Structures are given as structure tokens and as C-alpha cells.
Short mmCIF file of C-alpha atoms in Angstrom, two decimals:
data_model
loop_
_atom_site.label_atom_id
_atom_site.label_comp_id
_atom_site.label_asym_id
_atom_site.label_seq_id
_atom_site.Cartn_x
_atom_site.Cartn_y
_atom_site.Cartn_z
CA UNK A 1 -24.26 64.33 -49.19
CA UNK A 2 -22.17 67.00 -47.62
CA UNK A 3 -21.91 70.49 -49.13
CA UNK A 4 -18.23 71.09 -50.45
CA UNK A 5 -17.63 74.97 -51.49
CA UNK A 6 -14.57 75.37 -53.83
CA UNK A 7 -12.13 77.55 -52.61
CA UNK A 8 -10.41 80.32 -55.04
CA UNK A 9 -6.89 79.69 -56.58
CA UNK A 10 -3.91 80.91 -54.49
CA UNK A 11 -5.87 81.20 -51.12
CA UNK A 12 -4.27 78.30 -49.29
CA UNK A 13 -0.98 79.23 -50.75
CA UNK A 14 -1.08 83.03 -49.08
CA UNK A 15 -1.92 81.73 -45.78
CA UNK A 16 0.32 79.33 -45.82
CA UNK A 17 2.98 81.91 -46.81
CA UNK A 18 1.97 84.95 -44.13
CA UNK A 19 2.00 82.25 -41.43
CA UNK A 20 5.83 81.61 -42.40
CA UNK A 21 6.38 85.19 -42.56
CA UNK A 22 4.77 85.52 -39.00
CA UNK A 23 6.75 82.61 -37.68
CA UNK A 24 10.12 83.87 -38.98
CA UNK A 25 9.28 87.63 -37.80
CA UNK A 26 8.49 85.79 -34.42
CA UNK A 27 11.93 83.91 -34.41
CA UNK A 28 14.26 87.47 -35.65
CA UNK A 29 12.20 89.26 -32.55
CA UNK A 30 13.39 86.37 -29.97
CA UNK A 31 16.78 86.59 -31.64
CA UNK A 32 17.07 90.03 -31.59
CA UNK A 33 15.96 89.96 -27.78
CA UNK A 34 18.62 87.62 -27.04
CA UNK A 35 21.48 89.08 -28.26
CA UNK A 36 20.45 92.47 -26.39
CA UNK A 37 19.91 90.35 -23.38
CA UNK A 38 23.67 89.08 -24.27
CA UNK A 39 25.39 92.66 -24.73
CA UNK A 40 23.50 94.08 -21.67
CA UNK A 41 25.23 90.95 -19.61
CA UNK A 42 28.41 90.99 -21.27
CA UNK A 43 28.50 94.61 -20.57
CA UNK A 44 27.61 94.36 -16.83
CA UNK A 45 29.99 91.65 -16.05
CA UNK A 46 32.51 94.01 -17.71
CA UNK A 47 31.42 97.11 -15.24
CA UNK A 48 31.66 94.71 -12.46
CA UNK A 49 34.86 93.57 -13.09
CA UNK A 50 36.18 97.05 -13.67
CA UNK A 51 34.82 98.41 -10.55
CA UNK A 52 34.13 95.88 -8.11
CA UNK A 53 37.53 93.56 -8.51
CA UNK A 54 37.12 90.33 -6.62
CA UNK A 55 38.15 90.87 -2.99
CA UNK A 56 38.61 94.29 -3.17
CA UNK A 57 36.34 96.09 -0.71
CA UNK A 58 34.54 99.64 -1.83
CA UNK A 59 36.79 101.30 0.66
CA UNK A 60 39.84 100.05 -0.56
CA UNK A 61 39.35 100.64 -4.28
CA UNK A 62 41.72 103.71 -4.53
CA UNK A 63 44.52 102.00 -3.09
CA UNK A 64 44.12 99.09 -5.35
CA UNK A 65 44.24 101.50 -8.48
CA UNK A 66 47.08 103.43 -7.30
CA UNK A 67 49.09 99.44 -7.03
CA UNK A 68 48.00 98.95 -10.21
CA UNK A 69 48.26 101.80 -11.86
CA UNK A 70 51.98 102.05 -9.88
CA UNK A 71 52.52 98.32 -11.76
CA UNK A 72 51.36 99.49 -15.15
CA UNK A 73 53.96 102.15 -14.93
CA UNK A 74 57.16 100.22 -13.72
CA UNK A 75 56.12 97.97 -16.84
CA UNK A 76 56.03 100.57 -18.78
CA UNK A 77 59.54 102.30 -17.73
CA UNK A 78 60.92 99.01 -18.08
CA UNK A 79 60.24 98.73 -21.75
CA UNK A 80 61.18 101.80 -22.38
CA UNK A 81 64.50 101.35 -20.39
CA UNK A 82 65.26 97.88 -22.28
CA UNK A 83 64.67 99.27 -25.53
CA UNK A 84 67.11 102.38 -24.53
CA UNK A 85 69.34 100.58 -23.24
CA UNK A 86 69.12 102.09 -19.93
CA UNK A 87 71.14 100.47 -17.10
CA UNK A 88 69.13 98.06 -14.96
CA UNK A 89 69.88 97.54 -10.89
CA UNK A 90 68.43 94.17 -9.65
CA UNK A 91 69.11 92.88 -5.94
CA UNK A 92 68.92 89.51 -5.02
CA UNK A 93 67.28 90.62 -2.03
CA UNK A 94 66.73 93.90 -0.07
CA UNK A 95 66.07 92.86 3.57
CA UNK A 96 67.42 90.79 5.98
CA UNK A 97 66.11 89.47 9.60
CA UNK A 98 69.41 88.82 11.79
CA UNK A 99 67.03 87.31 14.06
CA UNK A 100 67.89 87.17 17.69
CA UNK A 101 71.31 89.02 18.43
CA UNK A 102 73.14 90.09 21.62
CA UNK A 103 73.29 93.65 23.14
CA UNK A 104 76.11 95.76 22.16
CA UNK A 105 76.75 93.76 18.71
CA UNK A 106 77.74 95.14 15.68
CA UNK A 107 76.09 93.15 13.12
CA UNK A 108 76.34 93.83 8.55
CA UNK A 109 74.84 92.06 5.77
CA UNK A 110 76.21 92.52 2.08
CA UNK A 111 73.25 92.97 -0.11
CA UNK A 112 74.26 91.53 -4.19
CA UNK A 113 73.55 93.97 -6.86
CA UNK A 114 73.85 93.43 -10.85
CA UNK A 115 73.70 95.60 -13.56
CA UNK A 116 71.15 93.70 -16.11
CA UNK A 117 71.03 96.29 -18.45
CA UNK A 118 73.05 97.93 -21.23
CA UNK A 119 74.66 100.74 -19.87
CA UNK A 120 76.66 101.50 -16.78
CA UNK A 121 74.73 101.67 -13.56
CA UNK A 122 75.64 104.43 -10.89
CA UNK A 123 75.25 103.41 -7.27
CA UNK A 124 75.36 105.69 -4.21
CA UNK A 125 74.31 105.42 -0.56
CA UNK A 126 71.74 108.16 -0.24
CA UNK A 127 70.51 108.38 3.85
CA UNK A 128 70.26 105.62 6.39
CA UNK A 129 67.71 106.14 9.08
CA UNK A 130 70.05 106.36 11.73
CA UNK A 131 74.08 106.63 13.07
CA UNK A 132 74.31 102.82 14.12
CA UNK A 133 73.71 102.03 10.70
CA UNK A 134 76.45 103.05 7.85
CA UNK A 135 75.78 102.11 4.28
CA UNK A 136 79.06 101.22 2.34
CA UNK A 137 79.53 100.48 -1.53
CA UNK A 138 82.11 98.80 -2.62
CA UNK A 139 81.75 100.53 -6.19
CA UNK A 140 79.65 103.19 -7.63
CA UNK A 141 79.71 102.85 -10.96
CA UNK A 142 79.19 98.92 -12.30
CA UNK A 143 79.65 97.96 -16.29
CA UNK A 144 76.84 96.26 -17.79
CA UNK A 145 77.15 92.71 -16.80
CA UNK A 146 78.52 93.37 -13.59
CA UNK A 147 77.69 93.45 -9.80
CA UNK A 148 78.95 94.93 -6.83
CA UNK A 149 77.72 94.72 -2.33
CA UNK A 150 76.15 97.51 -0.44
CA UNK A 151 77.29 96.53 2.79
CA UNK A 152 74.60 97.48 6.03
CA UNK A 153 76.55 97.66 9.46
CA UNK A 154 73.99 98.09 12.39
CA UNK A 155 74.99 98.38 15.73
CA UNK A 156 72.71 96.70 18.00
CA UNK A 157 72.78 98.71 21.02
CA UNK A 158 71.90 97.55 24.79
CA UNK A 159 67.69 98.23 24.89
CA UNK A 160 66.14 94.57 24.70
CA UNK A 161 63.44 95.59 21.66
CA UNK A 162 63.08 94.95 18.28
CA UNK A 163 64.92 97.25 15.55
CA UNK A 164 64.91 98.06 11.87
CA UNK A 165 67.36 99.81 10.12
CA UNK A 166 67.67 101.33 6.56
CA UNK A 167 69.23 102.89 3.99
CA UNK A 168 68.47 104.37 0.97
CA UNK A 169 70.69 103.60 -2.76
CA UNK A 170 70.03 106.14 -5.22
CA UNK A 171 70.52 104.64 -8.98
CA UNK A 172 70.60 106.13 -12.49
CA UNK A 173 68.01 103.00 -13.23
CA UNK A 174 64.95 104.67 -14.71
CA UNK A 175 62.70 102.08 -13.29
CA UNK A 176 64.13 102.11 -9.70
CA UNK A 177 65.60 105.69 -9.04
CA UNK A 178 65.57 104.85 -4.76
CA UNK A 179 66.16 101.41 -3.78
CA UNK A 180 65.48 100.52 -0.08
CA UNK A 181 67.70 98.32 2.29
CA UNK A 182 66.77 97.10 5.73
CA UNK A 183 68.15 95.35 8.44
CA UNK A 184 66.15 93.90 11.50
CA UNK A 185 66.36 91.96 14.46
CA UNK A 186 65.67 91.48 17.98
CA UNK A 187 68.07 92.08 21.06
CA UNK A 188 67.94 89.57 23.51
CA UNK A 189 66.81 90.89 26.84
CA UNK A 190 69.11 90.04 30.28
CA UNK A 191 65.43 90.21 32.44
CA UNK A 192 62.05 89.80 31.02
CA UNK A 193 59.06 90.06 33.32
CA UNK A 194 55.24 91.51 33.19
CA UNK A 195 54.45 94.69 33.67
CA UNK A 196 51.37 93.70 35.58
CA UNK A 197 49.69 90.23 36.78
CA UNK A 198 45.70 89.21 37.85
CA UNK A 199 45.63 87.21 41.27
CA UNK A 200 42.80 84.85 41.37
CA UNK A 201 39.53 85.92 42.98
CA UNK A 202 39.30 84.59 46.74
CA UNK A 203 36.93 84.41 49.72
CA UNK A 204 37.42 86.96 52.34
CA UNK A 205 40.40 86.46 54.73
CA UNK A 206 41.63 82.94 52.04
CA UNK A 207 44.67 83.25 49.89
CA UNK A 208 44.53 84.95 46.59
CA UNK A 209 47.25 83.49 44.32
CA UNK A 210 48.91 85.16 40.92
CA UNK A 211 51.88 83.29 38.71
CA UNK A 212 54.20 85.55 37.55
CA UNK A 213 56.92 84.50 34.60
CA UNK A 214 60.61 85.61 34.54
CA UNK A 215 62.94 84.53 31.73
CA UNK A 216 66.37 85.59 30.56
CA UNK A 217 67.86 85.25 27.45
CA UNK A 218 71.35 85.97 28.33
CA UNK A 219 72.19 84.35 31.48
CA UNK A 220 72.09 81.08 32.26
CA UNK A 221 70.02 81.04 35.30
CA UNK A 222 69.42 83.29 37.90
CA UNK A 223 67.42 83.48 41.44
CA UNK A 224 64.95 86.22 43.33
CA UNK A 225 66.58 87.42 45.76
CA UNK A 226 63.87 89.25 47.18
CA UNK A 227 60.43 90.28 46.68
CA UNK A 228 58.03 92.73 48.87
CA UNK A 229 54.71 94.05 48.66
CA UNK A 230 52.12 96.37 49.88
CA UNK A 231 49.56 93.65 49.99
CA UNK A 232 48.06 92.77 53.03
CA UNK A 233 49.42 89.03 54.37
CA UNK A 234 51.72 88.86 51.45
CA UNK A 235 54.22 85.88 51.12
CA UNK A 236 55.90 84.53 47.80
CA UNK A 237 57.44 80.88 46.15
CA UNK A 238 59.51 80.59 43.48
CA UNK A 239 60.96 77.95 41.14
CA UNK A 240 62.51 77.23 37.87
CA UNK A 241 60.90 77.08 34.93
CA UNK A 242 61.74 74.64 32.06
CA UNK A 243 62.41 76.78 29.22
CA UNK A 244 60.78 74.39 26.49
CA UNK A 245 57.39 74.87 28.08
CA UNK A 246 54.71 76.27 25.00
CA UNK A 247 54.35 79.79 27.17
CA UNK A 248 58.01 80.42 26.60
CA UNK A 249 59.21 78.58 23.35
CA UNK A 250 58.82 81.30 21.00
CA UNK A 251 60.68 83.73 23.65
CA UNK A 252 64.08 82.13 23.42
CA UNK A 253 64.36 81.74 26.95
CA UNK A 254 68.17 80.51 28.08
CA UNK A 255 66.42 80.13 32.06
CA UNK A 256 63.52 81.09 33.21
CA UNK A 257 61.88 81.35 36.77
CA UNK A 258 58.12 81.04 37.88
CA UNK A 259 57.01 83.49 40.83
CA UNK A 260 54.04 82.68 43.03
CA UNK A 261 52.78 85.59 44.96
CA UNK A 262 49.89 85.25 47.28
CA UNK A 263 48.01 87.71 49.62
CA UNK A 264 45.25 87.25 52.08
CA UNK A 265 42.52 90.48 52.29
CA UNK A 266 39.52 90.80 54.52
CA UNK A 267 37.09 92.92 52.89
CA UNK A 268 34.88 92.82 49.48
CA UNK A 269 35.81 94.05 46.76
CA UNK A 270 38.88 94.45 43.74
CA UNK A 271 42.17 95.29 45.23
CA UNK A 272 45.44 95.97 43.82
CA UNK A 273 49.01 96.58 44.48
CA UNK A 274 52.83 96.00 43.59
CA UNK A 275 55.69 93.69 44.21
CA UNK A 276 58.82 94.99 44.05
CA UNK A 277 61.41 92.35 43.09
CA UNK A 278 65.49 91.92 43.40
CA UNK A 279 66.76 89.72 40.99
CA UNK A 280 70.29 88.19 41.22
CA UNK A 281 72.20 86.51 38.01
CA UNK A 282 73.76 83.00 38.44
CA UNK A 283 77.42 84.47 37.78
CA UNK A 284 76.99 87.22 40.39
CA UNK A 285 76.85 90.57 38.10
CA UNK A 286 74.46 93.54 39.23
CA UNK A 287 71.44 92.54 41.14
CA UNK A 288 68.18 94.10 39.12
CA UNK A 289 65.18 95.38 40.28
CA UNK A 290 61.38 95.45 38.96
CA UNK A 291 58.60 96.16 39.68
CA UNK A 292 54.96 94.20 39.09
CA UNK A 293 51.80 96.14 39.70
CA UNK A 294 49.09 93.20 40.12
CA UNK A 295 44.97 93.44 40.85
CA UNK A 296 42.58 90.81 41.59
CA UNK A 297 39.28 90.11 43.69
CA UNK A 298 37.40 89.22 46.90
CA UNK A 299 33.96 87.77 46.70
CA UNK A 300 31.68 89.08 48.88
CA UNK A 301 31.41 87.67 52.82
CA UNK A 302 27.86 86.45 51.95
CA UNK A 303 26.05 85.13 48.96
CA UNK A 304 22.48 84.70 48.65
CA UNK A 305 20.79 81.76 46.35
CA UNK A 306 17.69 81.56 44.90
CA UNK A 307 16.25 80.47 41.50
CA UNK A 308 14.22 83.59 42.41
CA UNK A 309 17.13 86.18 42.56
CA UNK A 310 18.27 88.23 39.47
CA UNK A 311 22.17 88.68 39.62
CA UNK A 312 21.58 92.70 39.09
CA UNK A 313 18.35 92.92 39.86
CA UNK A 314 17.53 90.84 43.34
CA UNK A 315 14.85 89.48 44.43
CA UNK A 316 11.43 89.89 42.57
CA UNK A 317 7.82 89.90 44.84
CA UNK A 318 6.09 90.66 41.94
CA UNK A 319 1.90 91.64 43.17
CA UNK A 320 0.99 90.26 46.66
CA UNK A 321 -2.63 90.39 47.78
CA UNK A 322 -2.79 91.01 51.04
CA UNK A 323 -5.97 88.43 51.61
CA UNK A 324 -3.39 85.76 52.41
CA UNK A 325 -0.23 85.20 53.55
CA UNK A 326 3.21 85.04 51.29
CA UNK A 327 6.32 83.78 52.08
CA UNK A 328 9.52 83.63 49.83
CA UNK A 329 12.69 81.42 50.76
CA UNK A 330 16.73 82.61 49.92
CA UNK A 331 19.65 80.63 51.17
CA UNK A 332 22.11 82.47 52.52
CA UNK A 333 25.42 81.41 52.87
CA UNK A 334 28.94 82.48 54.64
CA UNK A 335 31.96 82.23 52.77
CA UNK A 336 35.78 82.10 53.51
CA UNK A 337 38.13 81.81 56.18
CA UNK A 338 36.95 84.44 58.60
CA UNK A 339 33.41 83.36 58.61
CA UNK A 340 33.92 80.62 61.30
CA UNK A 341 32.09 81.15 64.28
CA UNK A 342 30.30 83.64 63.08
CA UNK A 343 26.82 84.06 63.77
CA UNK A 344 24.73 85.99 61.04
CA UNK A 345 21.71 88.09 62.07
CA UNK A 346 19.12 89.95 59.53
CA UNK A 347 20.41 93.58 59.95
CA UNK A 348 17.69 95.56 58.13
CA UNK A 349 14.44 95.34 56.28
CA UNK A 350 12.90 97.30 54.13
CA UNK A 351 10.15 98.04 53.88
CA UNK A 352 9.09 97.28 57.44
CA UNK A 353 6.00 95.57 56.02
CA UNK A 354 8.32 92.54 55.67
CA UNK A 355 8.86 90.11 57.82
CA UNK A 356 12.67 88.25 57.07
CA UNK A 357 13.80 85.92 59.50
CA UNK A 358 16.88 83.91 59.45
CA UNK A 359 17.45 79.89 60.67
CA UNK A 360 20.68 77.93 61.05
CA UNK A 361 21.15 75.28 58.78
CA UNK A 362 22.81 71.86 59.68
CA UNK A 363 25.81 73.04 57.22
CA UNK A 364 28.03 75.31 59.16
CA UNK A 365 27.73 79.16 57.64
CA UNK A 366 24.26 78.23 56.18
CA UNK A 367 20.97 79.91 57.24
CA UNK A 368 17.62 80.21 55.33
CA UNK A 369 16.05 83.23 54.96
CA UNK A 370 12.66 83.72 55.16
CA UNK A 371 10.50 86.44 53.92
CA UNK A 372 6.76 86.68 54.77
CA UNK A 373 4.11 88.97 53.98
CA UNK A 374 1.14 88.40 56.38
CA UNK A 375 -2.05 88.63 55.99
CA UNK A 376 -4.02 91.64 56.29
CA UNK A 377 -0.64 94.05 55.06
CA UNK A 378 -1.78 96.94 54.33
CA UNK A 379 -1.08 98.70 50.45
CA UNK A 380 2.45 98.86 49.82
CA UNK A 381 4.78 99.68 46.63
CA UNK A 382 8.27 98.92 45.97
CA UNK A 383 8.53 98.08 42.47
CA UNK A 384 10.78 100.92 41.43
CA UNK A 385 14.15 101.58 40.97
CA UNK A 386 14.20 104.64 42.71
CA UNK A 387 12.14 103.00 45.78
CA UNK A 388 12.46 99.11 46.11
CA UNK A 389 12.84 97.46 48.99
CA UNK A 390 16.24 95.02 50.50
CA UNK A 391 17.23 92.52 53.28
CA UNK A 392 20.56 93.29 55.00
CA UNK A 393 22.00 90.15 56.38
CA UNK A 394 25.88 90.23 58.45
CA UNK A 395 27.37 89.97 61.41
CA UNK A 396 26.16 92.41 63.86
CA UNK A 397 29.65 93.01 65.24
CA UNK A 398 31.21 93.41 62.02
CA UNK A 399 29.46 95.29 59.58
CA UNK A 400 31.99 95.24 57.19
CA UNK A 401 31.17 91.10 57.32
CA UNK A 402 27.40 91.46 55.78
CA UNK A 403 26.21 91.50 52.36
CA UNK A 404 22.23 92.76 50.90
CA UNK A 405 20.16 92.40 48.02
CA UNK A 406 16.98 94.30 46.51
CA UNK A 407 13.52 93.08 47.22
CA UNK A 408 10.95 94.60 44.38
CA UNK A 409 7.31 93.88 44.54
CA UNK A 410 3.89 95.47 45.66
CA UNK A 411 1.35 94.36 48.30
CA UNK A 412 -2.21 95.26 47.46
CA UNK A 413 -5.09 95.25 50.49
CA UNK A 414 -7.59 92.77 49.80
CA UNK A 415 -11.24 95.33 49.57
#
């Protein structure tokens, strides 16, 4: 029979109660962790907002500030100005785009303005930016209720560019005291062409073409009379241009012409030069002249390929022992016009260690190149930038015709 012990009165009950008490001390401690956990986010949310505003950038926080600060304070005048019963300007717009105009117009907009307030408005012209543009009012003082035109006449002049104009209105309107006005627009041009053009990049002694664009948004149509250049073997097309093409749509072109120029140089290398042109107007007014400075390209007379050869850095031997024979294979090939007939020789080696010899390939202007390191060579370096070796292949007649590129490498003597 098991052994029961009697427990003393109130002992369960105690337990029973401190384990509550623990249990609802627990509970307050999570709560009370939780709402600091709250305030702390509620608080940083409320820093973030206040200085990081969404899409503002660091850098541009002053400026967005000043806008708002700038905001806060027209607000502010306005109340202030409503419950004075201030006067109140209000323009149904301030700007206008007369678009494209012709030279030598004089162009004006009437800009609406209304008194919305409770007191008499004062108007007044205060400075326009410069003498083609005169600001009139048509009256200065406007009743509550009422509204008057400020009338902007702008003189277009003859330069084909685009203008503003504007003026400035001074007011007795606390909230606006300077109201700005502008004009703007864009004179249409008589001749329109590029200050410069790229020819394409040709062989040596081929035609290098360029496309050069002329529009006019005055006249009709017109014609090149004439153009010239300093380019060697220069010679020139030209033909209309429809004026609804996507290069010229947003120009406003009334004609347009297209100008292909092509020249034909010898040597390697980038050129440039200009073309002078004399351009006559359909109705027969003054014959214009531009000029067109233009650059372009000519490959070089020969190209060398390899899966071997760097485009900078040639053509890499890396370590050669010298206990057998090497031999490395480029193809070399003549390009353009002038290279017919030519034959091509290796010119130069270096260093004379190398062997490169050069075979005629079944292609016209195509030769393989071969360069061998024999057996038995003795200790040579030319793995540097300072010292590296090259093969010189050209005409030997012409050595203008002849191209090279740099050999790197290092022959060790078998012991």
C-alpha cells in the first residue's frame, strides 16, 4: 500500500496563485516590449518620411524644402489675403508657344487676367527681356470681379533659331507681387544643312561615300548649284528628298534635297576635309553658300588574319625551345582598288632569328605567311613592350602600300 503524506492547508492554493502572478508578469513584460517595439517603428517611419521623402535623392533635399516650404507660404498669403480682402490676379495662362513662324513676323498673344478677390487689383508692365517684345495693358487698375489683356507683341526677327520672350506684370496681389509672361517659338529657316558629315570607311584608292541632308522651310524647292572640295577624286549626286521621310518629319521641311559626296584616297589612315556648296532657290532669289567640313577613314592596304593575332597586341610566340622547329601561319591579304597587280614581298623581320616567308594564294591579293623558328636558334627575347619583335609585309616599290604587326615571344636553347 503506497505511502500518501498529507500536504498542509493553503499550499496548493499559493502555488497555484504565484504561477498566475508569474504568467501575468510574463504577459505585461511581452506587452510592454511590444508597444516599445511599436513607438520605436512608428517613430522611425516618421524620421524617414521627414527626411528621406520618396523619390527625393539626398542631394536634392534642399531644393525640395525650399518648393515646399515656397508652397506652404503662398498658402499661407492666400488665406491671409482672402480673409483681408486683398485683391487676387489669376491668369488663365501665362505662356504661349506660337510654334513655327516666318522671319521678319510680328507676332502678340493677349494673356486673360481676373481680379478674384475683394478689392481692386493694380496691373502694370514692369520689364520685358528685350525691344522686339512690348508689353501693353489695356487697364491698370481692374474692380473686383473684373478682367482685363496684357497684350505680348514679339517681333520675330530673320535668325532661323528658337526664341523666348518675356515680360514681367507687377500686381498689388499679396500672393503674386511679379507675374511672368512668355512668348516662344521657332523661326523657320530658308537653308538648313550640317555643320559636318562622316564618309564611310573605304579601302585604299575605292570610293568613300557620305549623305548629306538639306531642307528648307520656306521655299518650295530648290537645287545645288554647285559643290567643290579639297578631297582628293571628289565628285557629288544629288536628289530630292521626300519631306515626309521620319529623318525630317519633325523639321517641317517644305523641300528638301539629299547630297551624295564621294572621294577616292590612296593612303591609310582618317582624313578630312570640306565641301563648299552654292545653293540656288526654285524662284531664283540670292544663291547661298555653305560650307560642310566632313572626316572619315581608309583601312589599311593590308590586313593580316589569324585566330593567333591580338587586334592591339599582334602576334603572340609565347616560349619556343629551340630543340625543334616552330612554325606559325598568318594570312595576309591585299585590299582595295590599287592593290591589283601588285606583288607583296616580306619587307623586314625582326628579330633576324625569324624566318617569315610569304606564298601566293590561288585568291588574287592573298599570300600566307609563314614564320619559322628552326632548330638549333640560339637564346632570344622579345616579349617586351619596349623590345618585341614584327613582320613588315608591302610592296617593295611602294612603301606607302605595306602594312606590319608585332611578333612577341622568346626562344630558349635547348642545354
Amino acid at each position: 500500500m503506497p505511502l500518501l503524506l498529507a500536504r498542509p492547508a493553503g499550499v496548493s492554493f499559493s502555488f497555484r496563485f504565484r504561477f498566475l502572478e508569474m504568467r501575468s508578469a510574463k504577459k505585461f513584460t511581452l506587452l510592454l516590449v511590444g508597444l516599445v517595439l511599436c513607438i520605436g517603428a512608428v517613430a522611425f517611419s516618421t524620421q524617414v518620411v521627414e527626411y528621406n521623402p520618396a523619390g527625393v535623392k539626398k542631394g536634392e533635399r534642399a531644393k525640395y524644402e525650399a518648393i515646399l516650404a515656397s508652397h506652404r507660404r503662398k498658402e499661407q498669403l492666400l488665406s491671409e489675403a482672402t480673409q483681408s480682402e486683398a485683391p487676387l490676379a489669376r491668369f488663365e495662362s501665362t505662356s504661349f508657344d506660337f510654334g513655327l513662324v516666318d522671319p521678319h513676323s510680328t507676332l502678340s498673344k493677349e494673356f486673360v487676367v481676373q481680379n478674384v478677390g475683394m478689392s481692386p487689383l493694380t496691373l502694370d508692365v514692369h520689364s520685358t527681356t528685350c525691344k522686339c517684345t512690348v508689353g501693353k495693358l489695356a487697364d491698370n487698375i481692374l474692380l473686383p470681379g473684373r478682367s482685363t489683356t496684357v497684350t505680348l507683341a514679339w517681333n520675330t526677327g530673320y535668325q532661323a533659331e528658337k526664341y523666348e520672350q518675356k515680360a514681367l506684370v507687377a500686381t498689388n496681389d499679396p500672393t503674386q507681387p511679379e507675374i511672368e509672361l512668355s512668348v516662344f517659338g521657332e523661326v523657320k529657316a530658308v537653308l538648313i544643312s550640317p555643320e559636318s558629315a562622316r564618309m564611310n570607311t573605304a579601302n585604299p584608292g575605292e570610293a568613300s561615300t557620305g549623305r548629306i541632308v538639306l531642307y528648307s522651310q520656306l521655299w518650295d524647292s530648290f537645287s545645288i548649284l554647285e559643290a567643290t572640295s579639297d578631297l582628293p577624286g571628289f565628285d557629288w549626286e544629288c536628289a530630292p528628298l521626300d519631306t515626309d521621310t521620319a529623318e525630317l518629319i519633325k523639321e517641317h521641311p517644305r523641300s528638301a534635297m539629299v547630297l551624295t559626296p564621294t572621294a577616292r584616297l590612296k593612303n591609310r589612315g582618317s582624313f578630312s576635309g570640306e565641301i563648299n556648296l552654292k545653293v540656288l532657290p526654285a524662284d531664283g532669289g540670292e544663291v547661298i553658300e555653305r560650307t560642310i567640313k566632313v572626316t572619315g577613314k581608309v583601312r589599311a592596304p593590308i590586313i593580316f588574319i589569324s585566330n593567333d593575332i591580338h587586334m592591339t597586341q599582334g602576334l603572340d610566340l609565347e616560349t619556343c625551345n629551340s630543340s625543334h622547329e616552330h612554325q606559325f601561319q598568318v594570312l595576309v591579304r591585299a585590299q582595295g582598288a590599287s592593290a591589283d597587280g601588285r606583288a607583296l614581298e616580306v619587307l623586314d623581320v625582326e628579330p633576324k632569328e625569324l624566318q617569315a616567308t610569304l606564298q601566293p594564294l590561288s585568291r588574287p591579293g592573298n599570300y600566307r605567311l609563314t614564320l619559322t623558328i628552326p632548330k638549333g636558334t640560339p637564346s632570344v627575347m622579345f616579349n617586351r613592350d619596349e623590345k618585341h619583335g614584327y613582320v613588315q609585309v608591302g610592296d617593295p616599290e611602294n612603301k606607302d602600300f605595306s602594312n606590319w604587326f608585332p611578333v612577341y615571344g622568346a626562344v630558349v636553347a635547348a642545354e
